[in-house]
mmCIF file of C-alpha atoms in Angstrom:
data_model
loop_
_atom_site.group_PDB
_atom_site.id
_atom_site.type_symbol
_atom_site.label_atom_id
_atom_site.label_comp_id
_atom_site.label_asym_id
_atom_site.label_seq_id
_atom_site.Cartn_x
_atom_site.Cartn_y
_atom_site.Cartn_z
ATOM 1 C CA MET A 1 1.246 97.588 -40.003
ATOM 2 C CA LEU A 2 1.044 96.083 -36.551
ATOM 3 C CA SER A 3 -2.183 96.606 -34.619
ATOM 4 C CA MET A 4 -1.920 98.415 -31.287
ATOM 5 C CA ILE A 5 -5.095 96.653 -30.027
ATOM 6 C CA PRO A 6 -4.622 93.183 -28.465
ATOM 7 C CA ASN A 7 -5.783 90.460 -30.792
ATOM 8 C CA ALA A 8 -9.533 90.024 -30.170
ATOM 9 C CA ALA A 9 -9.467 86.477 -31.504
ATOM 10 C CA TYR A 10 -6.962 85.455 -28.846
ATOM 11 C CA ALA A 11 -9.149 87.004 -26.129
ATOM 12 C CA HIS A 12 -12.240 85.217 -27.450
ATOM 13 C CA GLN A 13 -10.426 81.876 -27.547
ATOM 14 C CA LEU A 14 -9.154 82.386 -24.026
ATOM 15 C CA SER A 15 -12.703 83.067 -22.770
ATOM 16 C CA ARG A 16 -14.107 80.049 -24.597
ATOM 17 C CA HIS A 17 -11.467 77.674 -23.252
ATOM 18 C CA ALA A 18 -11.917 79.062 -19.722
ATOM 19 C CA ASP A 19 -15.658 78.306 -19.976
ATOM 20 C CA GLY A 20 -14.805 74.780 -21.119
ATOM 21 C CA VAL A 21 -12.601 74.226 -18.083
ATOM 22 C CA GLU A 22 -15.298 75.578 -15.760
ATOM 23 C CA LYS A 23 -18.003 73.320 -17.254
ATOM 24 C CA SER A 24 -15.760 70.262 -17.064
ATOM 25 C CA MET A 25 -14.953 70.975 -13.426
ATOM 26 C CA GLU A 26 -18.662 71.335 -12.633
ATOM 27 C CA ARG A 27 -19.497 68.047 -14.366
ATOM 28 C CA LEU A 28 -16.635 66.191 -12.710
ATOM 29 C CA SER A 29 -17.434 67.525 -9.239
ATOM 30 C CA SER A 30 -21.193 66.838 -9.505
ATOM 31 C CA GLY A 31 -20.953 63.617 -11.482
ATOM 32 C CA THR A 32 -23.683 64.995 -13.727
ATOM 33 C CA GLN A 33 -23.218 66.198 -17.261
ATOM 34 C CA LEU A 34 -26.644 67.868 -17.358
ATOM 35 C CA ASN A 35 -26.588 70.335 -14.488
ATOM 36 C CA HIS A 36 -28.756 72.910 -16.265
ATOM 37 C CA ALA A 37 -31.639 72.645 -18.692
ATOM 38 C CA TYR A 38 -29.976 75.052 -21.129
ATOM 39 C CA GLU A 39 -27.115 72.598 -21.688
ATOM 40 C CA ASP A 40 -29.425 70.179 -23.552
ATOM 41 C CA PRO A 41 -33.158 70.875 -23.059
ATOM 42 C CA ALA A 42 -34.376 67.696 -24.769
ATOM 43 C CA ASP A 43 -32.121 65.277 -22.869
ATOM 44 C CA PHE A 44 -32.723 67.192 -19.632
ATOM 45 C CA ALA A 45 -36.494 66.727 -19.998
ATOM 46 C CA ILE A 46 -36.103 63.009 -20.764
ATOM 47 C CA ALA A 47 -33.787 62.500 -17.775
ATOM 48 C CA GLU A 48 -36.264 64.305 -15.496
ATOM 49 C CA ALA A 49 -39.089 62.044 -16.731
ATOM 50 C CA PHE A 50 -37.000 58.938 -15.979
ATOM 51 C CA SER A 51 -36.171 60.344 -12.538
ATOM 52 C CA LYS A 52 -39.839 60.937 -11.686
ATOM 53 C CA GLN A 53 -40.861 57.462 -12.834
ATOM 54 C CA GLY A 54 -38.046 55.878 -10.830
ATOM 55 C CA SER A 55 -39.045 57.865 -7.738
ATOM 56 C CA ALA A 56 -42.684 56.772 -8.160
ATOM 57 C CA ALA A 57 -41.611 53.142 -8.499
ATOM 58 C CA ARG A 58 -39.512 53.433 -5.335
ATOM 59 C CA GLU A 59 -42.485 54.848 -3.407
ATOM 60 C CA VAL A 60 -44.825 52.129 -4.709
ATOM 61 C CA SER A 61 -42.289 49.479 -3.706
ATOM 62 C CA GLY A 62 -42.461 50.794 -0.139
ATOM 63 C CA VAL A 63 -46.267 50.731 -0.197
ATOM 64 C CA ILE A 64 -46.289 47.166 -1.512
ATOM 65 C CA GLN A 65 -43.853 46.068 1.203
ATOM 66 C CA ASP A 66 -46.137 47.623 3.822
ATOM 67 C CA GLY A 67 -49.041 45.696 2.293
ATOM 68 C CA ILE A 68 -47.107 42.436 2.448
ATOM 69 C CA ASN A 69 -46.336 43.089 6.119
ATOM 70 C CA ILE A 70 -50.026 43.748 6.831
ATOM 71 C CA LEU A 71 -51.008 40.470 5.180
ATOM 72 C CA ARG A 72 -48.366 38.654 7.214
ATOM 73 C CA ILE A 73 -49.800 40.164 10.392
ATOM 74 C CA GLY A 74 -53.164 38.793 9.343
ATOM 75 C CA GLN A 75 -51.753 35.347 8.641
ATOM 76 C CA ASP A 76 -49.970 35.248 12.004
ATOM 77 C CA GLY A 77 -53.150 36.301 13.817
ATOM 78 C CA ILE A 78 -55.179 33.659 12.023
ATOM 79 C CA ARG A 79 -52.519 31.014 12.694
ATOM 80 C CA GLY A 80 -52.818 31.717 16.419
ATOM 81 C CA ILE A 81 -56.556 31.062 16.273
ATOM 82 C CA VAL A 82 -56.027 27.890 14.215
ATOM 83 C CA ASP A 83 -53.595 26.611 16.829
ATOM 84 C CA VAL A 84 -56.193 27.099 19.585
ATOM 85 C CA VAL A 85 -58.893 25.340 17.545
ATOM 86 C CA GLN A 86 -56.556 22.445 16.760
ATOM 87 C CA SER A 87 -55.656 22.075 20.439
ATOM 88 C CA LEU A 88 -59.352 21.916 21.328
ATOM 89 C CA ARG A 89 -59.953 19.336 18.614
ATOM 90 C CA ASP A 90 -57.077 17.177 19.848
ATOM 91 C CA THR A 91 -58.708 17.128 23.277
ATOM 92 C CA VAL A 92 -62.041 16.100 21.749
ATOM 93 C CA VAL A 93 -60.307 13.313 19.807
ATOM 94 C CA ALA A 94 -58.662 12.052 22.988
ATOM 95 C CA ALA A 95 -61.953 12.151 24.876
ATOM 96 C CA ALA A 96 -63.988 10.549 22.087
ATOM 97 C CA ASN A 97 -62.729 7.055 22.930
ATOM 98 C CA GLY A 98 -64.987 6.558 25.931
ATOM 99 C CA SER A 99 -64.179 2.872 26.283
ATOM 100 C CA ILE A 100 -60.841 3.606 27.942
ATOM 101 C CA HIS A 101 -61.900 6.527 30.143
ATOM 102 C CA THR A 102 -63.700 6.492 33.438
ATOM 103 C CA PRO A 103 -66.383 9.125 34.139
ATOM 104 C CA GLU A 104 -63.861 10.925 36.301
ATOM 105 C CA GLN A 105 -61.365 11.039 33.448
ATOM 106 C CA GLN A 106 -64.090 12.238 31.094
ATOM 107 C CA ALA A 107 -64.840 15.090 33.482
ATOM 108 C CA VAL A 108 -61.154 16.003 33.429
ATOM 109 C CA PHE A 109 -61.244 16.181 29.623
ATOM 110 C CA GLN A 110 -64.260 18.507 29.808
ATOM 111 C CA GLN A 111 -62.448 20.660 32.350
ATOM 112 C CA GLU A 112 -59.434 20.827 30.033
ATOM 113 C CA LEU A 113 -61.685 21.926 27.178
ATOM 114 C CA ASP A 114 -63.286 24.622 29.327
ATOM 115 C CA VAL A 115 -59.843 26.004 30.205
ATOM 116 C CA GLN A 116 -58.528 25.860 26.633
ATOM 117 C CA LYS A 117 -61.542 27.535 25.063
ATOM 118 C CA GLY A 118 -60.818 30.663 27.107
ATOM 119 C CA LEU A 119 -57.982 31.219 24.662
ATOM 120 C CA LEU A 120 -60.577 31.725 21.916
ATOM 121 C CA VAL A 121 -61.906 34.864 23.580
ATOM 122 C CA GLN A 122 -58.344 36.026 24.170
ATOM 123 C CA ALA A 123 -57.479 35.402 20.508
ATOM 124 C CA PHE A 124 -60.597 37.278 19.410
ATOM 125 C CA ALA A 125 -59.708 40.250 21.624
ATOM 126 C CA THR A 126 -56.122 40.230 20.363
ATOM 127 C CA ALA A 127 -57.362 40.169 16.796
ATOM 128 C CA LYS A 128 -59.588 43.179 17.425
ATOM 129 C CA ASN A 129 -56.660 45.109 18.848
ATOM 130 C CA PHE A 130 -54.382 44.559 15.842
ATOM 131 C CA ARG A 131 -53.560 47.650 13.768
ATOM 132 C CA VAL A 132 -55.679 46.067 11.044
ATOM 133 C CA LYS A 133 -58.510 44.217 12.719
ATOM 134 C CA LEU A 134 -58.598 40.523 12.009
ATOM 135 C CA ASP A 135 -62.317 40.281 12.698
ATOM 136 C CA GLY A 136 -63.292 42.946 10.185
ATOM 137 C CA GLU A 137 -65.127 46.130 11.055
ATOM 138 C CA PRO A 138 -68.653 46.701 12.357
ATOM 139 C CA GLY A 139 -70.935 46.233 9.399
ATOM 140 C CA ASP A 140 -68.241 44.426 7.401
ATOM 141 C CA GLY A 141 -68.898 45.073 3.715
ATOM 142 C CA ALA A 142 -66.471 47.525 2.145
ATOM 143 C CA ASP A 143 -64.985 48.369 5.556
ATOM 144 C CA ARG A 144 -62.883 45.220 5.546
ATOM 145 C CA ILE A 145 -61.607 45.614 1.967
ATOM 146 C CA LEU A 146 -58.016 46.872 1.852
ATOM 147 C CA HIS A 147 -56.704 48.537 -1.301
ATOM 148 C CA PHE A 148 -52.976 48.435 -2.074
ATOM 149 C CA GLN A 149 -51.242 50.499 -4.751
ATOM 150 C CA VAL A 150 -49.159 48.026 -6.771
ATOM 151 C CA GLY A 151 -48.196 50.219 -9.746
ATOM 152 C CA THR A 152 -47.414 53.807 -10.649
ATOM 153 C CA GLY A 153 -50.734 54.355 -12.447
ATOM 154 C CA ALA A 154 -54.023 55.532 -10.957
ATOM 155 C CA GLY A 155 -55.836 52.249 -11.607
ATOM 156 C CA GLU A 156 -53.065 49.848 -10.591
ATOM 157 C CA VAL A 157 -54.639 48.774 -7.298
ATOM 158 C CA MET A 158 -54.955 45.352 -5.684
ATOM 159 C CA SER A 159 -57.960 44.819 -3.408
ATOM 160 C CA VAL A 160 -57.866 42.268 -0.586
ATOM 161 C CA ASP A 161 -60.825 41.049 1.446
ATOM 162 C CA TYR A 162 -58.671 41.248 4.541
ATOM 163 C CA ASN A 163 -60.734 39.186 6.912
ATOM 164 C CA PRO A 164 -64.321 38.039 6.574
ATOM 165 C CA LEU A 165 -63.952 35.968 9.757
ATOM 166 C CA ARG A 166 -65.913 38.205 12.105
ATOM 167 C CA ASP A 167 -69.045 36.060 11.964
ATOM 168 C CA THR A 168 -67.024 32.827 11.942
ATOM 169 C CA LEU A 169 -65.196 33.758 15.158
ATOM 170 C CA ARG A 170 -68.382 34.872 16.867
ATOM 171 C CA GLU A 171 -70.152 31.626 15.961
ATOM 172 C CA LEU A 172 -67.140 29.617 17.158
ATOM 173 C CA ILE A 173 -67.047 31.352 20.547
ATOM 174 C CA MET A 174 -70.812 31.178 20.905
ATOM 175 C CA GLY A 175 -70.768 27.442 20.159
ATOM 176 C CA ALA A 176 -67.798 26.759 22.433
ATOM 177 C CA PHE A 177 -69.306 28.525 25.462
ATOM 178 C CA GLY A 178 -73.033 28.802 24.867
ATOM 179 C CA TYR A 179 -74.935 32.023 25.478
ATOM 180 C CA GLU A 180 -75.718 31.379 29.134
ATOM 181 C CA GLU A 181 -72.108 30.665 30.105
ATOM 182 C CA LEU A 182 -70.885 33.773 28.245
ATOM 183 C CA TYR A 183 -73.516 35.899 29.976
ATOM 184 C CA ASN A 184 -72.779 34.652 33.498
ATOM 185 C CA ASN A 185 -68.976 34.821 33.274
ATOM 186 C CA PRO A 186 -67.462 38.293 33.968
ATOM 187 C CA ASP A 187 -64.478 37.409 31.758
ATOM 188 C CA THR A 188 -66.586 36.584 28.711
ATOM 189 C CA PHE A 189 -69.512 39.001 29.187
ATOM 190 C CA PRO A 190 -67.601 41.799 27.345
ATOM 191 C CA PHE A 191 -67.717 39.576 24.262
ATOM 192 C CA LEU A 192 -71.522 39.754 24.313
ATOM 193 C CA GLU A 193 -71.350 43.505 24.800
ATOM 194 C CA GLY A 194 -69.481 43.668 21.510
ATOM 195 C CA ALA A 195 -72.105 41.522 19.792
ATOM 196 C CA PHE A 196 -75.345 42.852 21.292
ATOM 197 C CA SER A 197 -76.458 46.280 22.385
ATOM 198 C CA PRO A 198 -78.042 46.053 24.901
ATOM 199 C CA VAL A 199 -77.123 42.511 25.952
ATOM 200 C CA PRO A 200 -80.225 40.305 26.333
ATOM 201 C CA ALA A 201 -80.544 38.011 29.351
ATOM 202 C CA PRO A 202 -80.352 34.252 28.695
ATOM 203 C CA GLY A 203 -84.095 33.932 29.387
ATOM 204 C CA ASP A 204 -85.100 36.716 26.980
ATOM 205 C CA ILE A 205 -87.033 35.694 23.870
ATOM 206 C CA VAL A 206 -85.114 35.901 20.579
ATOM 207 C CA PRO A 207 -86.714 38.546 18.312
ATOM 208 C CA PRO A 208 -88.041 37.449 14.933
ATOM 209 C CA PRO A 209 -86.094 38.022 11.675
ATOM 210 C CA PRO A 210 -84.448 39.982 10.145
ATOM 211 C CA LEU A 211 -82.310 40.762 13.206
ATOM 212 C CA PHE A 212 -81.874 37.048 14.016
ATOM 213 C CA PRO A 213 -82.359 33.766 12.143
ATOM 214 C CA PRO A 214 -85.839 32.276 12.446
ATOM 215 C CA PHE A 215 -86.377 30.305 15.650
ATOM 216 C CA PRO A 216 -89.553 28.676 16.951
ATOM 217 C CA PRO A 217 -91.741 31.214 18.789
ATOM 218 C CA GLY A 218 -90.772 31.595 22.422
ATOM 219 C CA THR A 219 -87.147 30.442 21.958
ATOM 220 C CA THR A 220 -84.841 32.035 24.519
ATOM 221 C CA PHE A 221 -81.282 33.180 23.850
ATOM 222 C CA ALA A 222 -79.945 30.324 26.011
ATOM 223 C CA GLU A 223 -81.931 27.822 23.909
ATOM 224 C CA ALA A 224 -81.044 29.475 20.579
ATOM 225 C CA PHE A 225 -77.287 29.494 21.258
ATOM 226 C CA PRO A 226 -76.526 26.360 23.322
ATOM 227 C CA LYS A 227 -73.101 25.138 24.332
ATOM 228 C CA GLN A 228 -71.893 22.759 21.603
ATOM 229 C CA LEU A 229 -68.378 21.962 22.828
ATOM 230 C CA VAL A 230 -69.455 19.192 25.222
ATOM 231 C CA ILE A 231 -67.733 15.832 25.795
ATOM 232 C CA ASP A 232 -69.038 15.039 29.276
ATOM 233 C CA PRO A 233 -71.125 12.961 29.090
ATOM 234 C CA PRO A 234 -69.411 11.417 26.048
ATOM 235 C CA SER A 235 -72.540 10.785 24.006
ATOM 236 C CA THR A 236 -72.381 10.345 20.238
ATOM 237 C CA LEU A 237 -74.411 13.528 19.836
ATOM 238 C CA ASN A 238 -72.078 15.561 22.058
ATOM 239 C CA ILE A 239 -68.942 14.313 20.337
ATOM 240 C CA ALA A 240 -70.424 15.011 16.895
ATOM 241 C CA SER A 241 -71.511 18.468 18.009
ATOM 242 C CA SER A 242 -68.019 19.248 19.341
ATOM 243 C CA PHE A 243 -66.338 18.124 16.134
ATOM 244 C CA ALA A 244 -68.817 20.067 14.029
ATOM 245 C CA VAL A 245 -68.355 23.429 15.727
ATOM 246 C CA LEU A 246 -64.556 23.133 15.633
ATOM 247 C CA ASP A 247 -64.184 21.733 12.110
ATOM 248 C CA THR A 248 -66.547 24.255 10.542
ATOM 249 C CA ALA A 249 -64.660 27.141 12.082
ATOM 250 C CA LYS A 250 -61.234 25.686 11.308
ATOM 251 C CA ASN A 251 -62.042 25.111 7.635
ATOM 252 C CA GLU A 252 -63.209 28.697 7.178
ATOM 253 C CA ILE A 253 -60.264 30.146 9.111
ATOM 254 C CA VAL A 254 -57.669 28.085 7.214
ATOM 255 C CA ALA A 255 -59.314 29.059 3.922
ATOM 256 C CA GLN A 256 -58.849 32.735 4.815
ATOM 257 C CA GLU A 257 -55.250 32.112 5.896
ATOM 258 C CA THR A 258 -54.601 30.482 2.521
ATOM 259 C CA TYR A 259 -56.267 33.373 0.703
ATOM 260 C CA LEU A 260 -54.089 35.941 2.485
ATOM 261 C CA GLY A 261 -51.008 33.860 1.684
ATOM 262 C CA ALA A 262 -51.922 33.833 -2.010
ATOM 263 C CA CYS A 263 -52.475 37.605 -1.910
ATOM 264 C CA ALA A 264 -49.058 38.069 -0.297
ATOM 265 C CA ILE A 265 -47.446 36.044 -3.096
ATOM 266 C CA ARG A 266 -49.158 38.258 -5.688
ATOM 267 C CA MET A 267 -47.930 41.371 -3.923
ATOM 268 C CA GLU A 268 -44.379 39.983 -3.779
ATOM 269 C CA HIS A 269 -44.605 39.547 -7.556
ATOM 270 C CA HIS A 270 -45.708 43.168 -7.947
ATOM 271 C CA LEU A 271 -42.863 44.227 -5.647
ATOM 272 C CA ALA A 272 -40.290 42.453 -7.831
ATOM 273 C CA ILE A 273 -41.720 44.172 -10.919
ATOM 274 C CA MET A 274 -41.567 47.616 -9.283
ATOM 275 C CA GLN A 275 -38.028 47.076 -8.029
ATOM 276 C CA GLN A 276 -36.870 46.053 -11.511
ATOM 277 C CA PHE A 277 -38.722 49.006 -13.026
ATOM 278 C CA GLU A 278 -36.935 51.328 -10.587
ATOM 279 C CA VAL A 279 -33.570 49.863 -11.626
ATOM 280 C CA ASN A 280 -34.434 50.297 -15.308
ATOM 281 C CA MET A 281 -35.443 53.928 -14.807
ATOM 282 C CA ALA A 282 -32.265 54.658 -12.860
ATOM 283 C CA THR A 283 -30.162 53.051 -15.607
ATOM 284 C CA ALA A 284 -31.947 55.022 -18.325
ATOM 285 C CA GLU A 285 -31.537 58.284 -16.428
ATOM 286 C CA SER A 286 -27.880 57.520 -15.711
ATOM 287 C CA SER A 287 -27.135 56.948 -19.388
ATOM 288 C CA ILE A 288 -28.308 60.489 -20.132
ATOM 289 C CA ARG A 289 -27.408 62.457 -17.047
ATOM 290 C CA ASP A 290 -24.244 60.953 -15.561
ATOM 291 C CA THR A 291 -20.796 62.234 -16.443
ATOM 292 C CA ASP A 292 -18.368 60.082 -18.404
ATOM 293 C CA MET A 293 -15.473 60.728 -16.034
ATOM 294 C CA ALA A 294 -12.731 59.611 -18.440
ATOM 295 C CA ALA A 295 -14.051 61.601 -21.380
ATOM 296 C CA GLU A 296 -14.742 64.685 -19.264
ATOM 297 C CA SER A 297 -11.287 64.543 -17.666
ATOM 298 C CA THR A 298 -9.754 64.418 -21.146
ATOM 299 C CA ALA A 299 -11.934 67.349 -22.247
ATOM 300 C CA MET A 300 -10.911 69.397 -19.216
ATOM 301 C CA THR A 301 -7.210 68.698 -19.804
ATOM 302 C CA LYS A 302 -7.603 69.744 -23.436
ATOM 303 C CA SER A 303 -9.419 72.937 -22.417
ATOM 304 C CA GLN A 304 -6.717 73.725 -19.857
ATOM 305 C CA VAL A 305 -3.935 73.271 -22.467
ATOM 306 C CA LEU A 306 -5.769 75.444 -24.967
ATOM 307 C CA GLN A 307 -6.497 78.011 -22.263
ATOM 308 C CA GLN A 308 -2.805 78.225 -21.408
ATOM 309 C CA ALA A 309 -1.904 78.492 -25.107
ATOM 310 C CA SER A 310 -4.448 81.273 -25.588
ATOM 311 C CA GLN A 311 -3.054 83.099 -22.588
ATOM 312 C CA ALA A 312 0.444 82.830 -24.082
ATOM 313 C CA MET A 313 -0.754 84.065 -27.486
ATOM 314 C CA LEU A 314 -2.661 86.946 -25.924
ATOM 315 C CA ALA A 315 0.372 87.884 -23.875
ATOM 316 C CA GLN A 316 2.516 87.765 -27.041
ATOM 317 C CA ALA A 317 0.033 89.948 -28.899
ATOM 318 C CA ASN A 318 0.017 92.494 -26.078
ATOM 319 C CA SER A 319 3.830 92.400 -26.009
ATOM 320 C CA ARG A 320 4.061 93.287 -29.709
ATOM 321 C CA ALA A 321 1.803 96.270 -29.194
ATOM 322 C CA LEU A 322 4.001 97.439 -26.326
ATOM 323 C CA GLN A 323 7.055 97.095 -28.521
ATOM 324 C CA VAL A 324 5.500 99.411 -31.131
ATOM 325 C CA LEU A 325 4.677 101.974 -28.450
ATOM 326 C CA GLU A 326 8.219 101.792 -27.207
ATOM 327 C CA LEU A 327 9.496 102.658 -30.704
ATOM 328 C CA LEU A 328 7.206 105.679 -30.891
ATOM 329 C CA ARG A 329 8.279 107.042 -27.533
ATOM 330 C CA PRO A 330 10.404 110.218 -27.921
ATOM 331 C CA GLN A 331 14.093 109.694 -27.224
#
């Protein structure tokens, strides 16, 4: 006996194949085979973990690049100071050979030094105005330590002593000018205001330790911090003093420039690691989440063929039921 109810199996197959077509279209259009957690909860969770780790690595890479740029700013600032010191030293070297210079020429060398050393104060002021101060912070200590995140973990931090040159630069400027010249020059007096509060007069007595190094009782500030960059007259003592103040400062400044360069190389190494880690996480996530376009296109075509076949079978089943009804209709 023929059933008058359309074949339920055909209807179920039609619905199932229609769902298959819809899922394939969603995966092909999005490029993702895991659009919902209910499709595969385990793989979805793993893919999400890979995505989060890759995102963290990408963020850390940006932080590391910022750190490298900061260190390069520091190196460039230090290099500017080194260039000024080297120029001053070249002038001292030229003036040191007193046998071929007249007193007038020696005075010209001293005048050249006095003009060039003004660049030291300018370099110091420029350094203080950098986004990250090249001369450290008041009080130094931990204030000048920069911490850079170089990994995705809480403890993966690289610490850099950004610039312990604050005292070195102050001593260099003090030795190049001398306290009295700094005090009496309106252009350089602001430097003393940054070092002393209030600013003592050149004739004031230097206080005892611990605020200042020990000096003989009654030593004035002008006597405690004399001008050391002197080549006129070209005495052996003056030449030695000029070389000493410049070479001591240059050695310490170049050492810090080298240290920052080494830190930048380390950070570039960390950057390469993070960038590779990001690529690895993206590859791992892609292997789970991304759609295999060829396979999914084949699956959609198969579902479409089966859907059409189910529609034809359901239509045939409904047609048979209509034929039976037609036979039962009264003539």
